[in-house]
Amino acid sequence: MFEMDGEMDKKKKKKKKINKKEKMEGMKKEMDIVSKRQTPQGFRGLTSAFAAQVLERDGPNELKPPKGTPEYVKFARQLAGGLQCLMWVAACICFIAFGIELARGNVTCFDNLYLAITLIAVVVVTGCFGYYQEFKSTNIIASFKNLVPQQAIVIRDGQKNQINAHQLVVGDLVEIKGGDGIPADIRIITSQACKVDNSSLTGESEPQTRTPECTHENPLETRNIAFFSTTCMEGTVTTGMIINTGDRTIIGRIATLASGVGNEKTPIAIEIEHFVDIIAGLAIFFGFTFFVVAMFIGYAFLEAMIFFMAIVVAYVPEGLLATVTVCLSLTAKRLARKNCVVKNLEAVETLGSTSVICSDKTGTLTQNRMTVAHLWFDNHIHAADTTEDQSGKSFDQSSETWRSLARVASLCNRATFRPDQEGVPIPKRLVVGDASETALLKFTELTVGNIVDYRERFKKAVELPFNSTNKFQVSIHELDDPLDLRYLLVMKGAPERILERCSTILIKGQELPLDEQWSEAFQTAYMDLGGLGERVLGFCHLHLNEKEYPRGCPFDPDEMNFPTSGLCFAGLISMIDPPRATVPDAVMKCRTAGIRVVMVTGDHPITARAIAANVGIITEGSETVEDIAQRKRIPVEQVNKRDARACVISGGQLKDMSSDELDEALRSHPEMVFARTSPQQKLIIVESCQRLGSIVAVTGDGVNDSPALKKADIGVAMGIAGSDAAKNAADMILLDDNFASIVTGVEQGRLIFDNLKKSIAYTLTKNIPELTPYLIYITVSVPLPLGCITILFIELATDIYPSVSLAYEKAESDIMNLKPRNPRQHRLVNEALAVYSYFQIGAIQSYAGFTDYFAAMAQEGWFPLLCVGLRPQWEDVHLQDLQDSYGQEWTFSQRLYQQYTCYTVFFVSIEICQISDVLIRKTRRLSVFQQGFFRNRVLVSAIVFQLLLGNLLCYCPGMPNIFNFMPIRVQWWFVPVPYGILIFVYDEIRKLGVRRFPGSWWDQELYY
Amino acid sequence: MSGTKEEDRKGSSEWRNFFWNPRTHELLGRTASSWGLILLFYLIFYLFLAGMFVLTMYIMLLTLDDYKPTWQDRLATPGMMIRPKGNQLEISFSVSETESWDGFIHNLNHFLSPYNNSYQVQTNDNCSPDQYFIQEDSGEVRNNPKRSCQFNRTMLEECSGISDRFYGYSSGQPCILIKLNRVIGMLPGKDSQSPYVTCGAKRMDSDKIGPLAYYPPNGTFNLMYYPYYGKKAQVNYTQPLVAVKFLNASLNTDINVECKINSNTLAEGSERDKFAGRISFKLRINDK
């Protein structure tokens, strides 16, 4: 063992050496190119033209997809599933049967040959379909990848641009920050505390530091090279030069590591396949039983084998897998249109069972932009418009004080709009400046008007930016009135610091001395606004004495040779990152849907709580333990924790809690907010929720969120703010970062679960009327009522479209009022569904088929009692004068066509009943009348399609001899109609019972 | 290892529990009363369904006419059949070996016994030939039972088995009886032209078949035997026959013979039905 290891090591080393050699040479070469091209400044990057040339030479920076399984193998796999194998066996039996018949010299009977060919055609066609689906879903996933392509910030022509990572070329300068994926192999030029996660490449689990220094000869060891496909975990701006792209990167060379799109089967597909296997097993069991019974009764071995095959064909739902796949991908597409990109189809279905959503605050629940929310002036708190589209109400702007306050806010502000944004609505414009200044700039632009002009009129003389010791910002301006030669000093900052420097206060345009009373009023307002979780700034101004500070006076910001006290207080402005408009509704929807929304944020508890209250995560009237303590004036310890619905836990508290305590807290407080949490704590929260049996959806954007995203049942990454690592770990990506989209996803997930149920119930039902003809045929020996080819036509032609159309069914109106389902108890295909479909609706359909069959037989001269036991004579090829009930004599061929007529009649009966079936499957609880017959247009067209196809099969010339369909009498279409009505009425009664008596025996046994 | 075993045991005990849970007294996941209720439900459900089935069948049967089928979609061209009927429609025998044609004789004797003149005269009418024997009902009043025309065995002359007990089989001149399938209401000819049978050899065998004799003359099915009114109305209906006698067929060789009905009203049978309006069989007469 050890020796071998040693050898292996040697080999590895050898390989490494070779690798290294290549690598080093390559690097040298590239460095030459790079140094030649580099301008003296060093950071101008490549020119776009040169980059284009290199791109043409080297090709795009992406890994060629690995040579996966060859396409023909994939196709062959589609032809060799459990079900398909069964069909192959059936086809073989048919061939053998045909061969034996042929050898016996019986050339008249080509049925078995036709059937064999049809069976093979079915396998091949479904195989093609499956292959196409797989191909398409791979494509869908691939196109999702393109929807959220890896972006990289590249420096070209001296400008920073964000481009698709696959357009990068060797020599490009790129910028990387924490959370980004490394877009190619790069050599670090500048870095700040940069760490990369090399685990995908080297297996080192610790993040590795990356610095510009070359520390090792081996490129894999040195610190100044970061590799393609690894992730930058930490660090602000790191610059690097690309030395290898695409397949020439280290990871590209290690081809085995390059993983393409996995072909893993999704759990729902596994569940469905498992289900199909069970059905196939049951089919074989049934088939074998009847094989034995047939042998026992005295049929020939060959005949018994054909019975076996026919039962298999009848009982197996051939179209089920296709239906389910189509339904799921339809929903995935629908979700993609609603800004939810689902990476695996299974996630659609899991989403529906979500019972807890742990949501970030910033950007998900909120708009992720500071906005002015309140103002305090004239001793009043005024609310500003915080809606995204400025559709809210504004405040009274007539006061003189407001004008002064606005002037201070406009002038004492360093933020500016980026150029060339005239067409963009103000709230959406890009701004250079920090969050609060941006908020103030946009606010003043909206209320005062063109700020650029405004600032122009008040020429700035000097400016002292905000710093953390002063906690204020000052600037001095000339007045816009050319006659007034005074300077205006404007100041903003932390409210208490501003107040200290003021001696007067502006009320209704009047400067009043700032006495105790006003001071108290200020304190109250400040506390109120702070209590709302808002960031408050104070504003004040002073007209400088013209004589002391004449025009051209040299103000010095360092010496502060201007007054900074005795100012006039103008007012307070408070800002908040306001919730998105759609979020409160979405949270409300979650609540009615029995889904808990837990806020997990890194923000301050007060802000977190304010936003939580704002969006409805903490409902009106809910109190925390602290609230109760305050209200009752008792210490916090004495409060019964059970009384508090809401709870805000900060990261510090969370650190001290044991997992049991956390579970207890989650259990006892329905409304939870976690503030000041770290991403690692998010994982703890998710685990705790899962311990309580919840299905947890978690949102995240940072690299550090990926463990939580992976751990969660549904990881939701942000499409805009999310890092690549988060997107990779997530199951779903929100393209608009909006919480409401998750709720849409949940709704769609629940919908598709319901609709899949309906679809499967619909598909399963007809297996019974397909099976019973054989059972009756074998046991009672009537002429065969339904042929195998006809069954295949039902399974794979007429019934596919209606079953898919159920995926378009709108939710039964109360879908979001139900509790989330427990995936361990509420399976997709449960006992009740199978039993109801098979033994009730299926039974009615069978009766319908037999009624129509006996009617068609009797009207042509074969009374029911005569049919019983008729089979041996009926199928005797040499008997050309078999008497019917009227004494007429029939040739074999005439009987055969009569038998085909029976097939067709039975087929028509199943079709008519299936129309009724698809109508009843529209709802599981509600009455179809409540749901509306025509609202699902697809379903209506599916019914029309089904009827047209049925008619085509019946009346198209040539059908009798090819597919055994006969042009039947119009009357026979109406024989099964009473049974169709019975199905409809019975199901309405069932639903009525289920609605009226929830929890009753009826509900338990008959609700699926 | 032990873990999996334990799991196995756990799994099997779970199964056992599912089959019979002694704690809750559940058999296959249901208690006795639960089973009782569900079985009662299904009993009622299926009784109702069966009732509805019987009811619809009863209504359906009520709509049926006792004397005439509602539709005769498949019977546009009546089938034809030969007697004696061997397996595979092969008449193969040796003239000298009595036992090789003994079965045919029995078959024909048995088949022709209802055609005995005595029986025919006793039960059936002597009708006027070359015209339909129409016995219409007058409205709701049934004209039943309907009478039938005599087809006497002697009309088959040489092939009646009276003059030649062995139907020519002993002399290598076998008789084959041809019958046209009964179809209610079928009118096989117009302008008092009865349909007739012609037989011929298929393909290469035309020189082997030799001369044929038809009985009754010209091989006609006389129009007076039509229309047929069904076995309930016309209890004693006697199906007309045509006998074909091969007078000088080649010996020791297979002869493929096809007989056809020639009628000016019946549709030509479809290509696929080998027995509609025609019949093919193989004849082989060995001399030893």
PDB file of C-alpha atoms in Angstrom, chain A residues 104-105 108 114 831 835-836 838-841 843-844 847-848 850-851 854-856 858-861 863-864 876-895 897-898 901 961 966-967 969 971-972 978-979 982 986 1001-1002 1005-1006, chain B residues 30 34 37-38 41-42 45-46 48-50 52-54 56-57 60-61 63-81 83 85-89 179-185 228-232 239 270 272-276 279:
ATOM      1  CA  ARG A 104     -48.584 -22.577 -38.872  1.00  0.00           C
ATOM      2  CA  GLY A 105     -49.490 -21.145 -42.228  1.00  0.00           C
ATOM      3  CA  THR A 108     -54.560 -13.933 -42.411  1.00  0.00           C
ATOM      4  CA  TYR A 114     -48.931  -4.695 -36.212  1.00  0.00           C
ATOM      5  CA  GLU A 831     -53.495   6.004  -1.345  1.00  0.00           C
ATOM      6  CA  VAL A 835     -58.081   4.281  -4.728  1.00  0.00           C
ATOM      7  CA  TYR A 836     -60.491   7.001  -5.792  1.00  0.00           C
ATOM      8  CA  TYR A 838     -58.978   3.264  -9.747  1.00  0.00           C
ATOM      9  CA  PHE A 839     -61.874   1.857  -7.822  1.00  0.00           C
ATOM     10  CA  GLN A 840     -64.449   4.601  -8.171  1.00  0.00           C
ATOM     11  CA  ILE A 841     -64.043   6.759 -11.245  1.00  0.00           C
ATOM     12  CA  ALA A 843     -64.965   1.564 -12.187  1.00  0.00           C
ATOM     13  CA  ILE A 844     -67.650   3.896 -13.508  1.00  0.00           C
ATOM     14  CA  TYR A 847     -69.166   0.189 -16.734  1.00  0.00           C
ATOM     15  CA  ALA A 848     -69.603   2.914 -19.330  1.00  0.00           C
ATOM     16  CA  PHE A 850     -69.103  -2.243 -21.221  1.00  0.00           C
ATOM     17  CA  THR A 851     -72.529  -0.671 -21.612  1.00  0.00           C
ATOM     18  CA  PHE A 854     -72.825  -4.541 -25.211  1.00  0.00           C
ATOM     19  CA  ALA A 855     -75.036  -1.961 -26.889  1.00  0.00           C
ATOM     20  CA  ALA A 856     -72.931  -2.036 -30.037  1.00  0.00           C
ATOM     21  CA  ALA A 858     -76.566  -6.164 -29.343  1.00  0.00           C
ATOM     22  CA  GLN A 859     -77.583  -3.688 -31.994  1.00  0.00           C
ATOM     23  CA  GLU A 860     -75.505  -5.544 -34.548  1.00  0.00           C
ATOM     24  CA  GLY A 861     -77.119  -8.812 -33.543  1.00  0.00           C
ATOM     25  CA  PHE A 863     -77.101 -10.169 -27.436  1.00  0.00           C
ATOM     26  CA  PRO A 864     -75.159  -9.904 -24.170  1.00  0.00           C
ATOM     27  CA  ASP A 876     -62.129 -19.366 -34.785  1.00  0.00           C
ATOM     28  CA  VAL A 877     -60.525 -18.330 -38.043  1.00  0.00           C
ATOM     29  CA  HIS A 878     -62.129 -21.242 -39.916  1.00  0.00           C
ATOM     30  CA  LEU A 879     -65.631 -20.653 -38.746  1.00  0.00           C
ATOM     31  CA  GLN A 880     -67.229 -18.598 -41.477  1.00  0.00           C
ATOM     32  CA  ASP A 881     -70.883 -19.031 -40.522  1.00  0.00           C
ATOM     33  CA  LEU A 882     -71.231 -18.256 -36.841  1.00  0.00           C
ATOM     34  CA  GLN A 883     -74.836 -17.539 -35.940  1.00  0.00           C
ATOM     35  CA  ASP A 884     -75.787 -14.426 -34.053  1.00  0.00           C
ATOM     36  CA  SER A 885     -78.872 -13.948 -31.884  1.00  0.00           C
ATOM     37  CA  TYR A 886     -81.083 -13.389 -34.935  1.00  0.00           C
ATOM     38  CA  GLY A 887     -79.891 -16.431 -36.810  1.00  0.00           C
ATOM     39  CA  GLN A 888     -77.713 -14.508 -39.213  1.00  0.00           C
ATOM     40  CA  GLU A 889     -74.395 -16.009 -40.132  1.00  0.00           C
ATOM     41  CA  TRP A 890     -71.092 -14.141 -39.894  1.00  0.00           C
ATOM     42  CA  THR A 891     -67.760 -14.792 -41.474  1.00  0.00           C
ATOM     43  CA  PHE A 892     -64.605 -14.463 -39.379  1.00  0.00           C
ATOM     44  CA  SER A 893     -63.653 -11.241 -41.066  1.00  0.00           C
ATOM     45  CA  GLN A 894     -67.072  -9.750 -40.435  1.00  0.00           C
ATOM     46  CA  ARG A 895     -66.730 -10.690 -36.779  1.00  0.00           C
ATOM     47  CA  TYR A 897     -64.519  -5.865 -37.973  1.00  0.00           C
ATOM     48  CA  GLN A 898     -67.330  -6.080 -35.463  1.00  0.00           C
ATOM     49  CA  THR A 901     -66.140  -1.658 -33.827  1.00  0.00           C
ATOM     50  CA  ASN A 961     -57.033  -1.908 -41.291  1.00  0.00           C
ATOM     51  CA  MET A 966     -63.998   1.612 -37.242  1.00  0.00           C
ATOM     52  CA  PRO A 967     -66.366   4.344 -38.306  1.00  0.00           C
ATOM     53  CA  ARG A 969     -72.619   4.792 -35.465  1.00  0.00           C
ATOM     54  CA  GLN A 971     -75.531   6.943 -31.476  1.00  0.00           C
ATOM     55  CA  TRP A 972     -72.770   4.998 -29.757  1.00  0.00           C
ATOM     56  CA  PRO A 978     -75.017   9.095 -18.715  1.00  0.00           C
ATOM     57  CA  TYR A 979     -71.947   7.590 -17.080  1.00  0.00           C
ATOM     58  CA  LEU A 982     -72.687  10.213 -13.242  1.00  0.00           C
ATOM     59  CA  TYR A 986     -70.745  11.880  -8.086  1.00  0.00           C
ATOM     60  CA  TRP A1001     -65.121   9.987   7.430  1.00  0.00           C
ATOM     61  CA  TRP A1002     -66.132  11.132   3.982  1.00  0.00           C
ATOM     62  CA  GLU A1005     -61.641   8.553   2.705  1.00  0.00           C
ATOM     63  CA  LEU A1006     -62.513  10.523  -0.377  1.00  0.00           C
TER      64      LEU A1006
ATOM     65  CA  ARG B  30     -57.307  -0.098   9.300  1.00  0.00           C
ATOM     66  CA  SER B  34     -62.855   1.163   9.508  1.00  0.00           C
ATOM     67  CA  LEU B  37     -67.241   1.052   6.842  1.00  0.00           C
ATOM     68  CA  ILE B  38     -65.100   1.205   3.738  1.00  0.00           C
ATOM     69  CA  PHE B  41     -69.228   1.933   1.184  1.00  0.00           C
ATOM     70  CA  TYR B  42     -67.804   0.005  -1.728  1.00  0.00           C
ATOM     71  CA  PHE B  45     -71.140   1.925  -4.491  1.00  0.00           C
ATOM     72  CA  TYR B  46     -70.738  -1.152  -6.647  1.00  0.00           C
ATOM     73  CA  PHE B  48     -75.433   1.105  -7.266  1.00  0.00           C
ATOM     74  CA  LEU B  49     -73.131   0.904 -10.267  1.00  0.00           C
ATOM     75  CA  ALA B  50     -74.237  -2.613 -11.046  1.00  0.00           C
ATOM     76  CA  MET B  52     -77.237   1.373 -13.093  1.00  0.00           C
ATOM     77  CA  PHE B  53     -75.503  -1.001 -15.491  1.00  0.00           C
ATOM     78  CA  VAL B  54     -78.367  -3.437 -15.383  1.00  0.00           C
ATOM     79  CA  THR B  56     -79.061   0.816 -18.873  1.00  0.00           C
ATOM     80  CA  MET B  57     -78.644  -2.664 -20.333  1.00  0.00           C
ATOM     81  CA  MET B  60     -80.919  -0.870 -24.278  1.00  0.00           C
ATOM     82  CA  LEU B  61     -82.433  -4.326 -24.705  1.00  0.00           C
ATOM     83  CA  THR B  63     -84.977  -0.703 -27.705  1.00  0.00           C
ATOM     84  CA  LEU B  64     -83.983  -3.797 -29.645  1.00  0.00           C
ATOM     85  CA  ASP B  65     -86.330  -5.372 -32.138  1.00  0.00           C
ATOM     86  CA  ASP B  66     -86.846  -9.085 -31.545  1.00  0.00           C
ATOM     87  CA  TYR B  67     -87.005  -9.882 -35.211  1.00  0.00           C
ATOM     88  CA  LYS B  68     -84.505  -7.660 -36.902  1.00  0.00           C
ATOM     89  CA  PRO B  69     -81.152  -6.350 -35.734  1.00  0.00           C
ATOM     90  CA  THR B  70     -80.891  -2.575 -35.410  1.00  0.00           C
ATOM     91  CA  TRP B  71     -77.889  -2.402 -37.719  1.00  0.00           C
ATOM     92  CA  GLN B  72     -76.360  -4.751 -40.232  1.00  0.00           C
ATOM     93  CA  ASP B  73     -73.231  -2.745 -40.912  1.00  0.00           C
ATOM     94  CA  ARG B  74     -70.943  -5.709 -41.318  1.00  0.00           C
ATOM     95  CA  LEU B  75     -73.232  -7.916 -43.405  1.00  0.00           C
ATOM     96  CA  ALA B  76     -73.451  -6.082 -46.723  1.00  0.00           C
ATOM     97  CA  THR B  77     -71.949  -9.064 -48.502  1.00  0.00           C
ATOM     98  CA  PRO B  78     -73.016 -12.452 -47.165  1.00  0.00           C
ATOM     99  CA  GLY B  79     -70.347 -14.991 -46.447  1.00  0.00           C
ATOM    100  CA  MET B  80     -70.163 -18.336 -48.218  1.00  0.00           C
ATOM    101  CA  MET B  81     -69.269 -21.705 -46.867  1.00  0.00           C
ATOM    102  CA  ARG B  83     -69.805 -28.555 -46.869  1.00  0.00           C
ATOM    103  CA  LYS B  85     -66.032 -28.745 -43.914  1.00  0.00           C
ATOM    104  CA  GLY B  86     -62.653 -30.070 -43.056  1.00  0.00           C
ATOM    105  CA  ASN B  87     -60.014 -28.232 -41.177  1.00  0.00           C
ATOM    106  CA  GLN B  88     -58.286 -25.552 -43.241  1.00  0.00           C
ATOM    107  CA  LEU B  89     -60.938 -25.916 -45.958  1.00  0.00           C
ATOM    108  CA  LYS B 179     -74.273 -22.319 -48.864  1.00  0.00           C
ATOM    109  CA  LEU B 180     -74.789 -18.594 -48.621  1.00  0.00           C
ATOM    110  CA  ASN B 181     -74.784 -17.145 -45.097  1.00  0.00           C
ATOM    111  CA  ARG B 182     -78.178 -16.138 -43.773  1.00  0.00           C
ATOM    112  CA  VAL B 183     -78.659 -12.396 -43.491  1.00  0.00           C
ATOM    113  CA  ILE B 184     -81.999 -10.984 -42.406  1.00  0.00           C
ATOM    114  CA  GLY B 185     -83.809  -9.061 -45.078  1.00  0.00           C
ATOM    115  CA  TYR B 228     -84.886 -14.318 -44.535  1.00  0.00           C
ATOM    116  CA  TYR B 229     -86.901 -13.136 -41.556  1.00  0.00           C
ATOM    117  CA  GLY B 230     -84.706 -14.309 -38.691  1.00  0.00           C
ATOM    118  CA  LYS B 231     -84.746 -17.438 -36.615  1.00  0.00           C
ATOM    119  CA  LYS B 232     -87.488 -16.237 -34.345  1.00  0.00           C
ATOM    120  CA  GLN B 239     -81.189 -22.489 -46.326  1.00  0.00           C
ATOM    121  CA  SER B 270     -63.960  -6.565 -49.768  1.00  0.00           C
ATOM    122  CA  ARG B 272     -59.694  -8.591 -47.160  1.00  0.00           C
ATOM    123  CA  ASP B 273     -62.633 -10.865 -46.427  1.00  0.00           C
ATOM    124  CA  LYS B 274     -61.860 -14.101 -48.189  1.00  0.00           C
ATOM    125  CA  PHE B 275     -65.303 -15.475 -47.437  1.00  0.00           C
ATOM    126  CA  ALA B 276     -67.624 -12.649 -48.348  1.00  0.00           C
ATOM    127  CA  ILE B 279     -65.023 -19.092 -50.993  1.00  0.00           C
TER     128      ILE B 279
END
